[in-house]
Short mmCIF file of C-alpha atoms and ligand atoms in Angstrom, two decimals:
data_model
loop_
_atom_site.label_atom_id
_atom_site.label_comp_id
_atom_site.label_asym_id
_atom_site.label_seq_id
_atom_site.Cartn_x
_atom_site.Cartn_y
_atom_site.Cartn_z
CA MET A 1 -23.90 102.31 6.25
CA GLY A 2 -21.57 100.83 4.49
CA VAL A 3 -19.65 102.62 1.25
CA GLY A 4 -20.34 101.23 -2.66
CA ILE A 5 -17.85 102.67 -4.97
CA ASN A 6 -18.00 101.41 -9.01
CA TYR A 7 -16.58 102.32 -12.11
CA GLN A 8 -17.78 101.02 -15.46
CA LEU A 9 -15.39 100.81 -17.88
CA PRO A 10 -15.80 99.07 -21.34
CA GLY A 11 -13.70 95.56 -21.63
CA ASP A 12 -14.26 92.19 -22.41
CA PHE A 13 -13.94 90.39 -18.79
CA LYS A 14 -14.66 86.75 -18.64
CA ASN A 15 -15.17 86.36 -14.97
CA MET A 16 -16.54 87.29 -12.15
CA GLU A 17 -13.90 88.12 -8.94
CA TRP A 18 -14.14 88.97 -5.62
CA PHE A 19 -11.06 90.02 -3.60
CA PHE A 20 -10.43 90.02 -0.16
CA ASP A 21 -7.62 92.35 1.31
CA SER A 22 -8.54 93.92 4.74
CA SER A 23 -5.33 96.13 4.31
CA LEU A 24 -6.93 97.93 1.53
CA PHE A 25 -10.90 96.70 1.68
CA GLY A 26 -11.68 96.47 5.29
CA ASN A 27 -14.00 94.22 6.36
CA GLY A 28 -15.82 94.43 3.06
CA TYR A 29 -13.72 93.53 -0.42
CA SER A 30 -13.53 94.76 -4.18
CA TRP A 31 -14.88 93.18 -7.41
CA ILE A 32 -14.89 92.55 -11.16
CA PHE A 33 -18.29 92.49 -12.25
CA PRO A 34 -18.05 91.16 -16.35
CA HIS A 35 -21.35 93.41 -18.61
CA ARG A 36 -22.14 92.16 -22.12
CA LYS A 37 -19.30 94.93 -23.57
CA THR A 38 -18.74 96.57 -20.23
CA VAL A 39 -17.45 95.42 -16.68
CA SER A 40 -18.16 96.90 -13.06
CA ILE A 41 -15.38 97.19 -11.19
CA GLY A 42 -16.01 98.54 -7.65
CA THR A 43 -15.14 98.32 -3.83
CA TYR A 44 -17.95 97.72 -0.47
CA ALA A 45 -17.15 97.86 3.30
CA GLY A 46 -18.23 99.24 6.03
CA SER A 47 -17.37 103.13 6.49
CA ASN A 48 -16.66 102.54 10.23
CA ILE A 49 -13.63 100.86 9.64
CA VAL A 50 -12.83 102.90 6.42
CA SER A 51 -13.58 105.82 5.08
CA ALA A 52 -15.00 106.26 1.24
CA ARG A 53 -12.14 108.76 0.15
CA GLN A 54 -9.80 105.58 1.75
CA LEU A 55 -11.85 103.23 0.33
CA LYS A 56 -11.68 104.88 -3.26
CA GLU A 57 -7.94 105.87 -2.92
CA ASN A 58 -6.56 101.79 -2.24
CA LEU A 59 -9.44 100.76 -5.21
CA ILE A 60 -7.78 102.80 -7.94
CA LYS A 61 -4.58 101.74 -6.25
CA TRP A 62 -5.13 97.98 -6.15
CA ALA A 63 -6.40 98.04 -10.14
CA ALA A 64 -3.79 99.30 -11.12
CA ASP A 65 -1.28 97.60 -9.04
CA THR A 66 -2.32 94.13 -9.45
CA LYS A 67 -4.67 94.27 -12.33
CA HIS A 68 -2.91 97.42 -14.56
CA ILE A 69 -6.04 99.05 -14.82
CA ASP A 70 -6.41 102.46 -14.89
CA LEU A 71 -9.17 103.97 -13.19
CA SER A 72 -8.11 107.01 -12.18
CA GLN A 73 -9.69 108.54 -15.27
CA VAL A 74 -13.18 107.13 -15.12
CA LYS A 75 -16.45 108.71 -13.91
CA VAL A 76 -16.83 107.03 -10.36
CA SER A 77 -20.36 106.37 -8.91
CA ALA A 78 -21.26 105.74 -5.52
CA ASP A 79 -23.25 105.66 -2.36
CA TYR A 80 -23.60 104.62 0.85
CA VAL A 81 -25.70 101.10 1.62
CA ASN A 82 -28.37 101.55 4.52
CA PHE A 83 -28.14 98.91 7.03
CA ASP A 84 -29.69 100.03 9.75
CA PHE A 85 -33.00 98.87 10.17
CA ARG A 86 -35.10 99.71 13.19
CA GLY A 87 -38.33 98.69 11.37
CA TRP A 88 -40.96 98.49 8.38
CA LYS A 89 -43.48 99.24 9.53
CA PHE A 90 -44.81 102.66 11.82
CA ASP A 91 -48.70 102.86 12.14
CA ASN A 92 -50.07 103.15 8.25
CA PHE A 93 -46.49 104.52 6.75
CA PHE A 94 -44.50 101.51 5.50
CA LEU A 95 -40.45 101.31 4.55
CA ALA A 96 -38.96 99.31 2.19
CA GLY A 97 -35.34 98.43 1.08
CA ASP A 98 -32.70 101.08 1.42
CA ALA A 99 -35.27 103.33 2.83
CA ALA A 100 -36.18 100.66 5.34
CA GLY A 101 -32.03 99.67 6.16
CA LEU A 102 -32.15 96.41 4.47
CA ALA A 103 -29.37 95.34 2.51
CA SER A 104 -26.41 93.65 4.09
CA GLY A 105 -24.04 95.31 6.14
CA LEU A 106 -21.55 92.49 5.34
CA THR A 107 -22.26 92.35 1.07
CA GLY A 108 -23.95 95.91 0.10
CA GLU A 109 -26.06 94.02 -1.22
CA GLY A 110 -29.68 95.80 -1.41
CA ILE A 111 -31.45 94.46 -4.49
CA TYR A 112 -33.57 91.45 -3.35
CA PRO A 113 -34.38 93.09 -0.13
CA ALA A 114 -35.71 95.99 -2.13
CA ILE A 115 -37.84 94.03 -3.95
CA LEU A 116 -38.81 91.07 -1.71
CA SER A 117 -39.24 93.53 1.25
CA GLY A 118 -41.40 96.07 -1.65
CA GLU A 119 -43.44 93.20 -2.11
CA MET A 120 -44.42 91.96 0.71
CA ILE A 121 -45.29 95.26 1.87
CA ALA A 122 -47.66 95.10 -1.07
CA ARG A 123 -48.97 92.24 0.12
CA TYR A 124 -49.65 93.03 3.54
CA ILE A 125 -51.40 95.92 2.69
CA LEU A 126 -53.43 94.36 0.52
CA ASP A 127 -54.39 91.21 2.76
CA PRO A 128 -52.92 91.92 6.78
CA GLY A 129 -53.39 88.53 7.59
CA ARG A 130 -51.59 86.53 4.57
CA SER A 131 -48.13 84.80 5.80
CA LEU A 132 -44.90 86.86 5.90
CA ASP A 133 -42.58 84.36 6.69
CA GLU A 134 -40.34 84.84 3.49
CA PHE A 135 -40.10 88.17 4.83
CA PHE A 136 -39.54 87.80 8.65
CA ARG A 137 -36.58 85.12 6.79
CA LEU A 138 -35.04 87.74 5.36
CA LEU A 139 -35.36 90.40 8.56
CA LYS A 140 -33.59 87.29 10.51
CA LYS A 141 -30.79 86.90 7.79
CA HIS A 142 -30.18 90.40 7.73
CA ARG A 143 -28.85 90.24 11.71
CA LEU A 144 -27.05 87.62 11.22
CA HIS A 145 -25.41 89.92 8.37
CA ARG A 146 -25.74 93.14 10.37
CA ASN A 147 -23.95 91.75 13.16
CA MET A 148 -21.31 89.88 11.12
CA ALA A 149 -20.84 93.59 10.08
CA VAL A 150 -20.59 94.94 13.18
CA PHE A 151 -18.25 92.24 14.63
CA THR A 152 -15.48 92.26 11.69
CA GLY A 153 -15.66 96.25 12.05
CA LYS A 154 -13.90 96.31 14.81
CA ASN A 155 -10.77 95.82 13.59
CA ARG A 156 -9.05 94.11 10.14
CA PHE A 157 -7.17 91.48 11.36
CA ILE A 158 -11.03 89.71 12.26
CA ALA A 159 -11.91 91.37 9.36
CA GLN A 160 -9.48 88.66 7.11
CA ILE A 161 -10.07 85.97 9.04
CA LEU A 162 -13.61 85.70 8.60
CA SER A 163 -13.38 86.34 4.97
CA GLU A 164 -10.86 83.29 4.91
CA LEU A 165 -13.30 81.03 6.95
CA ILE A 166 -15.91 81.75 4.43
CA LEU A 167 -14.25 81.57 1.36
CA THR A 168 -12.55 77.90 3.16
CA GLY A 169 -15.98 76.85 3.95
CA LEU A 170 -17.47 77.81 0.29
CA ARG A 171 -15.12 76.42 -1.95
CA CYS A 172 -15.04 72.96 0.82
CA SER A 173 -18.78 73.11 -0.15
CA ILE A 174 -18.98 73.62 3.93
CA LEU A 175 -21.08 76.44 3.19
CA LYS A 176 -23.45 77.02 0.52
CA PHE A 177 -23.65 80.55 -1.46
CA HIS A 178 -27.04 81.45 -0.46
CA THR A 179 -26.33 81.00 3.09
CA VAL A 180 -23.88 84.09 3.07
CA GLU A 181 -26.15 85.99 0.52
CA MET A 182 -29.70 87.50 1.30
CA ALA A 183 -31.33 85.97 -1.43
CA SER A 184 -31.38 82.43 -0.46
CA SER A 185 -32.60 79.42 -3.08
CA SER A 186 -36.11 79.29 -1.89
CA ALA A 187 -36.69 82.78 -2.52
CA CYS A 188 -34.94 82.88 -6.01
CA ARG A 189 -38.51 82.24 -7.88
C1 FAD B 201 -21.64 101.05 -5.68
C2 FAD B 201 -22.51 100.44 -5.65
C3 FAD B 201 -22.71 99.38 -6.04
C4 FAD B 201 -23.89 98.04 -5.86
N1 FAD B 201 -23.82 97.09 -6.23
C5 FAD B 201 -25.07 96.14 -5.72
C6 FAD B 201 -25.40 94.90 -6.34
O1 FAD B 201 -24.17 94.01 -7.08
N2 FAD B 201 -26.24 93.88 -5.79
C7 FAD B 201 -26.25 94.78 -4.99
O2 FAD B 201 -27.84 93.53 -4.69
N3 FAD B 201 -26.83 95.71 -4.31
C8 FAD B 201 -25.71 96.59 -5.10
N4 FAD B 201 -26.21 97.43 -4.20
C9 FAD B 201 -27.06 98.27 -2.99
C10 FAD B 201 -28.39 98.37 -4.17
O3 FAD B 201 -27.76 99.72 -5.07
C11 FAD B 201 -29.30 98.85 -3.24
O4 FAD B 201 -29.62 98.68 -1.62
C12 FAD B 201 -30.68 98.71 -4.00
O5 FAD B 201 -30.17 99.72 -4.76
C13 FAD B 201 -31.13 99.46 -2.76
O6 FAD B 201 -33.11 99.35 -3.68
P1 FAD B 201 -33.95 100.94 -2.74
O7 FAD B 201 -34.97 100.54 -4.23
O8 FAD B 201 -34.16 100.80 -1.47
O9 FAD B 201 -33.04 102.24 -3.23
P2 FAD B 201 -32.60 102.97 -4.34
O10 FAD B 201 -32.36 102.18 -5.47
O11 FAD B 201 -31.80 104.16 -4.07
O12 FAD B 201 -34.02 103.57 -5.07
C14 FAD B 201 -34.82 104.57 -4.31
C15 FAD B 201 -35.21 105.33 -5.85
O13 FAD B 201 -36.02 106.41 -5.12
C16 FAD B 201 -35.96 107.48 -5.74
N5 FAD B 201 -36.42 108.80 -4.74
C17 FAD B 201 -35.45 108.99 -3.83
N6 FAD B 201 -36.29 110.54 -3.35
C18 FAD B 201 -37.25 110.32 -3.90
C19 FAD B 201 -38.68 111.57 -3.83
N7 FAD B 201 -38.39 112.38 -3.03
N8 FAD B 201 -39.11 111.04 -4.56
C20 FAD B 201 -39.25 110.38 -5.54
N9 FAD B 201 -38.25 109.33 -5.80
C21 FAD B 201 -37.42 109.54 -5.39
C22 FAD B 201 -34.69 107.68 -6.34
O14 FAD B 201 -33.85 108.47 -6.87
C23 FAD B 201 -34.41 106.24 -7.05
O15 FAD B 201 -34.40 106.02 -7.53
C24 FAD B 201 -24.62 98.78 -4.46
C25 FAD B 201 -24.46 99.99 -4.06
C26 FAD B 201 -23.93 100.34 -4.88
C27 FAD B 201 -23.31 102.32 -4.01
#
């Protein structure tokens, strides 16, 4: 499981920002995502490397120290993010989204896998002969993210090195953004 923690507060922020610091956020990250009149400030990390309580404390401290934002009085919301995928079809029972453990263990991104798996399962029920290639591509990427989450979850040093390598790859355009997110470009319709 991963843990996601979110604070939604009023604010006019322009840039979407991600922060990687393994001493605070383990193999995860914190974010500042501007909305129209509010901002989401939160964090995601593997629960085996940093506990939910510690992650929350680290986020509050980080926001105060580096962004001068006091989150301590803001209402928090949090949940586990399930990436323990064991299958989607069990006789005539089907699991999609978080229920199936289809979120990314690496990024906590689970909206796209939930929508795609729901759509694919509905199609399968209507026509079991129809191609599920898009779903299988998602499952392949999920496995890669899961393996990386397990690997980086072993040790904060490994987590920091890997995040630096990925960020360098993205900055130099060696890595495309869609290679590290669950939603692949071909699937963004
Ligand atoms: C703090 C945080 C931030 C996140 N940020 C992102 C992000 O930026 N991008 C992203 O892609 N993902 C993000 N995620 C992950 C994402 O929210 C989930 O992966 C996604 O919502 C899973 O969708 P789902 O439909 O499978 O499950 P859910 O969104 O959990 O929906 C399940 C629904 O079923 C309902 N339900 C449960 N039991 C029953 C029942 N017995 N009867 C009827 N209804 C029931 C629940 O109330 C719920 O509404 C975040 C998660 C957290 C915790």
